[in-house]
């Protein structure tokens, strides 16, 4: 672990000194992704959908070309809200038709659970009962899996360990009901929750140590954590600030989370989150640097329609270019 940390971070730091995204002399380590690849072992390109948008919804595959996961938001403890409710209101035949179209384009359909307005641990929700209900909802509504967007800050930041225990129990039960290889289970923690020695219950390093094998990947929220956090390539990839130490991409990997499971989450526009925005072309340069360092996780973005085919095409340029 120590060897990985220092050799990898040293290599990334060196890349920042020499990296020039427009230089023809840059090392070409791009890779292309086929729709037929296994989503859990290939780079992931996930877009959330919660906001209202013009035109038909879910959008036609042409509108989100370049993504391979579409996350419908939100399924809450109280039931489906927003786009999840809209999905549930469709007839089974409508959902089947859309699912077939997305599948043909290599796009998985999942639901995102909880979000910033749901606090399951603080509000006393039972993790097993909640997992049972949500897993059944996924099955009943023709979906490929679930994204656990747990944002109960009062509980996890409180440091008692109740949040971590809740997440672990919930995830374990989810996976029992949604078997690996048949269904996707992802988590979307904020990046600071991977900082070591800050959270009383261990934060997401604790969660990963217990149930990381049950989680397909992490859509890490590198945003909404402060105006100076994760807004440069160095701060995003190599070294986070002292406020949330060791929570940059390669630092999280150095602390034991596989690089292949680390998906970089960013807001689509400067108004989609309170902070953390990096312009698409600049983000593309950051990701190229990450790929040069051995990262293959992918990108998640909040949200459609601010992020659509043009956005992801720009972001993937230089690292995972569209075929």
CSV table of C-alpha atoms in Angstrom, one decimal:
chain,number,residue,atom,x,y,z
A,1,UNK,CA,0.0,0.0,0.0
A,2,UNK,CA,2.8,2.4,0.9
A,3,UNK,CA,4.6,1.6,-2.3
A,4,UNK,CA,1.5,2.1,-4.4
A,5,UNK,CA,0.7,5.4,-2.8
A,6,UNK,CA,4.1,7.1,-3.3
A,7,UNK,CA,5.0,5.6,-6.7
A,8,UNK,CA,1.6,6.4,-8.1
A,9,UNK,CA,1.2,9.9,-6.7
A,10,UNK,CA,4.8,10.7,-7.8
A,11,UNK,CA,3.9,9.6,-11.3
A,12,UNK,CA,0.8,11.7,-11.4
A,13,UNK,CA,2.6,14.7,-10.0
A,14,UNK,CA,5.2,14.3,-12.8
A,15,UNK,CA,2.4,14.2,-15.3
A,16,UNK,CA,1.1,17.6,-14.2
A,17,UNK,CA,4.6,19.1,-14.7
A,18,UNK,CA,4.8,17.8,-18.3
A,19,UNK,CA,1.2,17.4,-19.4
A,20,UNK,CA,0.1,19.6,-22.3
A,21,UNK,CA,-3.3,18.6,-23.6
A,22,UNK,CA,-2.9,20.1,-27.1
A,23,UNK,CA,0.6,18.8,-27.7
A,24,UNK,CA,1.1,16.2,-30.4
A,25,UNK,CA,4.0,14.8,-28.4
A,26,UNK,CA,1.7,13.7,-25.6
A,27,UNK,CA,1.6,9.9,-25.0
A,28,UNK,CA,-1.4,8.4,-26.7
A,29,UNK,CA,-3.1,6.1,-24.1
A,30,UNK,CA,-6.7,6.6,-25.4
A,31,UNK,CA,-9.1,3.7,-25.5
A,32,UNK,CA,-12.4,3.2,-27.1
A,33,UNK,CA,-15.4,1.5,-25.5
A,34,UNK,CA,-17.7,-0.9,-27.2
A,35,UNK,CA,-21.3,-1.2,-26.2
A,36,UNK,CA,-20.8,-4.9,-25.9
A,37,UNK,CA,-18.3,-4.6,-23.0
A,38,UNK,CA,-19.3,-5.6,-19.5
A,39,UNK,CA,-20.3,-2.4,-17.8
A,40,UNK,CA,-18.8,-3.4,-14.5
A,41,UNK,CA,-15.3,-4.0,-16.0
A,42,UNK,CA,-15.3,-1.2,-18.6
A,43,UNK,CA,-15.2,2.6,-18.0
A,44,UNK,CA,-18.6,3.9,-16.9
A,45,UNK,CA,-20.3,7.0,-18.2
A,46,UNK,CA,-23.3,7.8,-16.1
A,47,UNK,CA,-25.7,10.7,-16.3
A,48,UNK,CA,-28.4,11.4,-13.7
A,49,UNK,CA,-31.8,12.6,-14.6
A,50,UNK,CA,-34.0,14.5,-12.1
A,51,UNK,CA,-34.7,17.9,-13.7
A,52,UNK,CA,-37.6,18.6,-16.1
A,53,UNK,CA,-36.6,18.8,-19.7
A,54,UNK,CA,-38.3,19.6,-23.0
A,55,UNK,CA,-39.2,16.7,-25.4
A,56,UNK,CA,-39.8,13.1,-24.6
A,57,UNK,CA,-38.5,11.5,-21.5
A,58,UNK,CA,-36.5,9.3,-21.0
A,59,UNK,CA,-34.6,11.0,-23.8
A,60,UNK,CA,-34.0,9.1,-27.1
A,61,UNK,CA,-30.7,7.3,-27.2
A,62,UNK,CA,-29.3,9.8,-29.7
A,63,UNK,CA,-29.6,12.5,-27.1
A,64,UNK,CA,-27.3,10.7,-24.6
A,65,UNK,CA,-25.0,9.0,-27.0
A,66,UNK,CA,-21.7,8.4,-25.3
A,67,UNK,CA,-23.2,7.5,-21.9
A,68,UNK,CA,-23.7,3.9,-20.9
A,69,UNK,CA,-25.7,4.3,-17.7
A,70,UNK,CA,-28.8,6.5,-17.3
A,71,UNK,CA,-29.8,7.0,-13.6
A,72,UNK,CA,-33.4,8.0,-12.9
A,73,UNK,CA,-33.8,10.1,-9.7
A,74,UNK,CA,-35.1,9.6,-7.0
A,75,UNK,CA,-36.4,6.6,-5.1
A,76,UNK,CA,-36.8,7.6,-1.5
A,77,UNK,CA,-37.8,5.9,1.7
A,78,UNK,CA,-41.3,7.4,1.2
A,79,UNK,CA,-41.5,6.1,-2.4
A,80,UNK,CA,-40.7,7.3,-5.9
A,81,UNK,CA,-40.3,11.0,-6.6
A,82,UNK,CA,-39.5,13.2,-9.6
A,83,UNK,CA,-38.3,11.1,-12.6
A,84,UNK,CA,-38.5,7.8,-10.7
A,85,UNK,CA,-42.2,8.5,-10.2
A,86,UNK,CA,-42.6,9.4,-13.8
A,87,UNK,CA,-40.9,6.1,-14.8
A,88,UNK,CA,-43.2,4.2,-12.5
A,89,UNK,CA,-46.3,5.9,-14.0
A,90,UNK,CA,-45.5,4.5,-17.4
A,91,UNK,CA,-47.1,1.2,-18.5
A,92,UNK,CA,-45.1,-1.9,-18.4
A,93,UNK,CA,-45.1,-2.0,-22.2
A,94,UNK,CA,-43.8,1.5,-22.4
A,95,UNK,CA,-41.0,0.7,-20.0
A,96,UNK,CA,-40.1,-2.5,-21.9
A,97,UNK,CA,-39.9,-0.6,-25.2
A,98,UNK,CA,-37.6,2.1,-23.8
A,99,UNK,CA,-35.5,-0.5,-22.0
A,100,UNK,CA,-35.0,-2.5,-25.2
A,101,UNK,CA,-34.0,0.7,-27.1
A,102,UNK,CA,-31.5,1.6,-24.4
A,103,UNK,CA,-30.1,-2.0,-24.2
A,104,UNK,CA,-29.6,-2.0,-27.9
A,105,UNK,CA,-27.5,1.1,-27.6
A,106,UNK,CA,-25.5,-0.4,-24.7
A,107,UNK,CA,-27.1,1.9,-22.0
A,108,UNK,CA,-28.1,0.5,-18.6
A,109,UNK,CA,-31.1,2.0,-16.8
A,110,UNK,CA,-30.9,2.3,-13.0
A,111,UNK,CA,-32.7,4.3,-10.3
A,112,UNK,CA,-30.9,6.6,-7.9
A,113,UNK,CA,-32.0,6.3,-4.2
A,114,UNK,CA,-32.2,8.8,-1.5
A,115,UNK,CA,-30.5,12.0,-2.6
A,116,UNK,CA,-30.0,15.2,-0.6
A,117,UNK,CA,-33.5,15.4,0.6
A,118,UNK,CA,-33.7,11.9,2.2
A,119,UNK,CA,-32.0,11.1,5.5
A,120,UNK,CA,-32.8,7.5,6.2
A,121,UNK,CA,-30.5,6.9,9.2
A,122,UNK,CA,-31.4,10.1,11.0
A,123,UNK,CA,-35.1,9.5,10.3
A,124,UNK,CA,-34.9,5.9,11.7
A,125,UNK,CA,-35.6,3.9,8.5
A,126,UNK,CA,-34.8,0.3,8.9
A,127,UNK,CA,-32.0,-0.6,6.5
A,128,UNK,CA,-33.2,-4.2,5.8
A,129,UNK,CA,-36.8,-3.2,5.3
A,130,UNK,CA,-35.7,-0.3,3.1
A,131,UNK,CA,-33.5,-2.5,1.0
A,132,UNK,CA,-36.3,-5.1,0.6
A,133,UNK,CA,-38.7,-2.4,-0.7
A,134,UNK,CA,-36.2,-0.7,-3.0
A,135,UNK,CA,-34.9,-4.0,-4.5
A,136,UNK,CA,-38.4,-5.1,-5.3
A,137,UNK,CA,-39.1,-1.6,-6.9
A,138,UNK,CA,-36.1,-2.2,-9.2
A,139,UNK,CA,-37.4,-5.6,-10.2
A,140,UNK,CA,-41.0,-4.4,-10.6
A,141,UNK,CA,-40.0,-1.5,-12.8
A,142,UNK,CA,-37.7,-3.2,-15.3
A,143,UNK,CA,-34.5,-1.6,-14.2
A,144,UNK,CA,-30.9,-2.8,-14.3
A,145,UNK,CA,-29.9,-1.8,-10.8
A,146,UNK,CA,-29.7,1.0,-8.2
A,147,UNK,CA,-27.4,3.8,-7.3
A,148,UNK,CA,-27.1,4.5,-3.5
A,149,UNK,CA,-26.9,8.3,-3.3
A,150,UNK,CA,-26.7,8.3,0.5
A,151,UNK,CA,-26.4,12.0,1.7
A,152,UNK,CA,-27.4,11.7,5.4
A,153,UNK,CA,-24.7,14.2,6.5
A,154,UNK,CA,-26.0,14.6,10.0
A,155,UNK,CA,-25.6,10.9,10.7
A,156,UNK,CA,-22.3,10.2,9.0
A,157,UNK,CA,-20.6,13.4,10.0
A,158,UNK,CA,-21.8,12.9,13.5
A,159,UNK,CA,-19.2,10.2,13.9
A,160,UNK,CA,-21.1,7.7,15.9
A,161,UNK,CA,-20.7,4.9,13.3
A,162,UNK,CA,-24.5,4.6,12.9
A,163,UNK,CA,-24.4,5.8,9.3
A,164,UNK,CA,-21.7,3.4,8.2
A,165,UNK,CA,-23.5,0.5,9.9
A,166,UNK,CA,-26.7,1.5,8.2
A,167,UNK,CA,-25.1,1.7,4.8
A,168,UNK,CA,-23.4,-1.6,5.3
A,169,UNK,CA,-26.6,-3.4,6.3
A,170,UNK,CA,-28.6,-1.8,3.5
A,171,UNK,CA,-26.0,-2.7,0.9
A,172,UNK,CA,-25.6,-6.3,2.1
A,173,UNK,CA,-29.4,-6.8,1.9
A,174,UNK,CA,-29.6,-5.1,-1.5
A,175,UNK,CA,-27.0,-7.4,-2.9
A,176,UNK,CA,-28.7,-10.5,-1.5
A,177,UNK,CA,-31.8,-9.5,-3.5
A,178,UNK,CA,-30.1,-8.1,-6.5
A,179,UNK,CA,-27.4,-10.6,-7.4
A,180,UNK,CA,-24.1,-9.5,-8.8
A,181,UNK,CA,-23.8,-10.0,-12.5
A,182,UNK,CA,-27.6,-9.6,-12.9
A,183,UNK,CA,-28.0,-6.2,-11.3
A,184,UNK,CA,-25.8,-3.1,-10.8
A,185,UNK,CA,-25.3,-1.6,-7.4
A,186,UNK,CA,-23.4,1.6,-7.2
A,187,UNK,CA,-22.8,4.2,-4.5
A,188,UNK,CA,-22.5,8.0,-4.9
A,189,UNK,CA,-20.6,9.2,-1.8
A,190,UNK,CA,-19.1,12.7,-1.5
A,191,UNK,CA,-15.4,12.6,-2.0
A,192,UNK,CA,-14.5,13.9,1.6
A,193,UNK,CA,-16.1,10.7,3.0
A,194,UNK,CA,-13.1,8.8,1.8
A,195,UNK,CA,-10.7,11.0,3.9
A,196,UNK,CA,-9.1,8.8,6.5
A,197,UNK,CA,-9.0,9.6,10.2
A,198,UNK,CA,-11.8,12.2,10.1
A,199,UNK,CA,-15.1,10.3,10.4
A,200,UNK,CA,-15.7,8.7,13.7
A,201,UNK,CA,-17.3,5.6,12.1
A,202,UNK,CA,-14.6,5.4,9.4
A,203,UNK,CA,-16.6,7.0,6.6
A,204,UNK,CA,-16.6,5.3,3.2
A,205,UNK,CA,-13.2,3.6,3.7
A,206,UNK,CA,-15.0,1.6,6.4
A,207,UNK,CA,-18.0,1.0,4.1
A,208,UNK,CA,-15.6,-0.2,1.3
A,209,UNK,CA,-13.6,-2.4,3.7
A,210,UNK,CA,-16.8,-4.3,4.6
A,211,UNK,CA,-19.0,-4.3,1.5
A,212,UNK,CA,-16.8,-2.9,-1.3
A,213,UNK,CA,-16.9,-6.3,-3.0
A,214,UNK,CA,-20.7,-6.0,-3.2
A,215,UNK,CA,-20.5,-2.5,-4.8
A,216,UNK,CA,-19.8,-2.4,-8.6
A,217,UNK,CA,-18.4,1.1,-8.5
A,218,UNK,CA,-18.5,4.5,-6.8
A,219,UNK,CA,-19.9,7.6,-8.5
A,220,UNK,CA,-17.9,10.0,-6.4
A,221,UNK,CA,-19.3,13.5,-5.9
A,222,UNK,CA,-16.3,15.8,-6.4
A,223,UNK,CA,-18.5,18.8,-6.0
A,224,UNK,CA,-20.6,20.8,-3.5
A,225,UNK,CA,-17.7,20.6,-1.0
A,226,UNK,CA,-16.3,24.1,-1.1
A,227,UNK,CA,-15.3,26.6,-3.8
A,228,UNK,CA,-11.7,25.6,-3.8
A,229,UNK,CA,-12.2,21.8,-3.6
A,230,UNK,CA,-11.5,19.5,-6.7
A,231,UNK,CA,-11.6,22.4,-9.2
A,232,UNK,CA,-8.1,21.9,-10.6
A,233,UNK,CA,-6.7,18.8,-12.2
A,234,UNK,CA,-4.1,18.5,-9.4
A,235,UNK,CA,-6.8,18.9,-6.7
A,236,UNK,CA,-9.1,16.5,-8.3
A,237,UNK,CA,-6.5,13.8,-9.1
A,238,UNK,CA,-3.4,14.0,-7.1
A,239,UNK,CA,-3.7,16.0,-3.8
A,240,UNK,CA,-6.8,17.3,-2.2
A,241,UNK,CA,-6.8,20.3,0.2
A,242,UNK,CA,-6.0,20.0,3.9
A,243,UNK,CA,-9.7,20.5,4.6
A,244,UNK,CA,-10.5,17.0,3.2
A,245,UNK,CA,-7.1,15.3,3.1
A,246,UNK,CA,-6.4,12.3,0.9
A,247,UNK,CA,-9.7,12.5,-1.0
A,248,UNK,CA,-8.4,13.2,-4.5
A,249,UNK,CA,-8.8,10.4,-7.0
A,250,UNK,CA,-5.4,8.7,-6.7
A,251,UNK,CA,-5.3,9.3,-3.0
A,252,UNK,CA,-8.5,7.4,-2.5
A,253,UNK,CA,-7.0,4.6,-4.6
A,254,UNK,CA,-3.8,4.7,-2.4
A,255,UNK,CA,-6.0,4.1,0.6
A,256,UNK,CA,-7.3,0.8,-0.8
A,257,UNK,CA,-10.1,1.4,-3.2
A,258,UNK,CA,-9.5,0.0,-6.7
A,259,UNK,CA,-9.0,2.7,-9.4
A,260,UNK,CA,-11.4,0.8,-11.7
A,261,UNK,CA,-14.2,1.4,-9.1
A,262,UNK,CA,-13.6,5.2,-8.9
A,263,UNK,CA,-15.8,7.2,-11.2
A,264,UNK,CA,-15.3,10.9,-11.3
A,265,UNK,CA,-18.5,12.8,-10.6
A,266,UNK,CA,-18.9,16.4,-11.7
A,267,UNK,CA,-21.7,18.9,-12.3
A,268,UNK,CA,-22.6,19.5,-16.0
A,269,UNK,CA,-22.7,23.2,-15.7
A,270,UNK,CA,-21.6,26.0,-13.3
A,271,UNK,CA,-25.1,26.2,-12.0
A,272,UNK,CA,-25.8,22.5,-11.6
A,273,UNK,CA,-24.0,22.5,-8.2
A,274,UNK,CA,-22.9,25.1,-5.7
A,275,UNK,CA,-19.2,24.5,-6.6
A,276,UNK,CA,-16.8,22.0,-8.1
A,277,UNK,CA,-17.5,22.7,-11.7
A,278,UNK,CA,-14.7,22.2,-14.3
A,279,UNK,CA,-15.5,23.1,-17.9
A,280,UNK,CA,-15.9,20.1,-20.2
A,281,UNK,CA,-12.8,20.7,-22.3
A,282,UNK,CA,-10.6,21.2,-19.2
A,283,UNK,CA,-12.1,18.1,-17.5
A,284,UNK,CA,-11.2,16.2,-20.6
A,285,UNK,CA,-7.6,17.2,-20.1
A,286,UNK,CA,-7.7,16.1,-16.4
A,287,UNK,CA,-9.1,12.7,-17.4
A,288,UNK,CA,-6.4,12.2,-20.0
A,289,UNK,CA,-3.9,12.7,-17.2
A,290,UNK,CA,-5.7,10.2,-15.1
A,291,UNK,CA,-5.7,7.6,-17.8
A,292,UNK,CA,-2.0,8.1,-18.3
A,293,UNK,CA,-1.7,7.2,-14.6
A,294,UNK,CA,-3.6,3.9,-15.1
A,295,UNK,CA,-7.2,5.0,-14.2
A,296,UNK,CA,-10.1,3.5,-16.1
A,297,UNK,CA,-13.1,4.3,-13.9
A,298,UNK,CA,-15.1,6.7,-16.0
A,299,UNK,CA,-17.3,9.7,-15.4
A,300,UNK,CA,-20.7,10.5,-13.8
A,301,UNK,CA,-22.5,13.8,-14.2
A,302,UNK,CA,-25.3,15.8,-12.5
A,303,UNK,CA,-27.4,16.0,-14.7
A,304,UNK,CA,-29.4,15.7,-18.0
A,305,UNK,CA,-30.2,17.8,-20.0
A,306,UNK,CA,-27.3,20.0,-19.0
A,307,UNK,CA,-25.2,16.9,-19.8
A,308,UNK,CA,-26.1,15.2,-23.0
A,309,UNK,CA,-24.3,13.8,-26.0
A,310,UNK,CA,-22.3,16.9,-26.8
A,311,UNK,CA,-21.1,17.2,-23.1
A,312,UNK,CA,-19.9,13.6,-22.8
A,313,UNK,CA,-18.3,13.6,-26.3
A,314,UNK,CA,-16.1,16.6,-25.2
A,315,UNK,CA,-15.3,15.1,-21.8
A,316,UNK,CA,-14.3,11.7,-23.3
A,317,UNK,CA,-12.1,13.3,-26.0
A,318,UNK,CA,-8.5,12.3,-25.4
A,319,UNK,CA,-9.2,9.5,-22.9
A,320,UNK,CA,-12.2,7.4,-23.9
A,321,UNK,CA,-13.1,8.8,-27.3
A,322,UNK,CA,-16.3,7.8,-28.9
A,323,UNK,CA,-16.0,5.3,-31.8
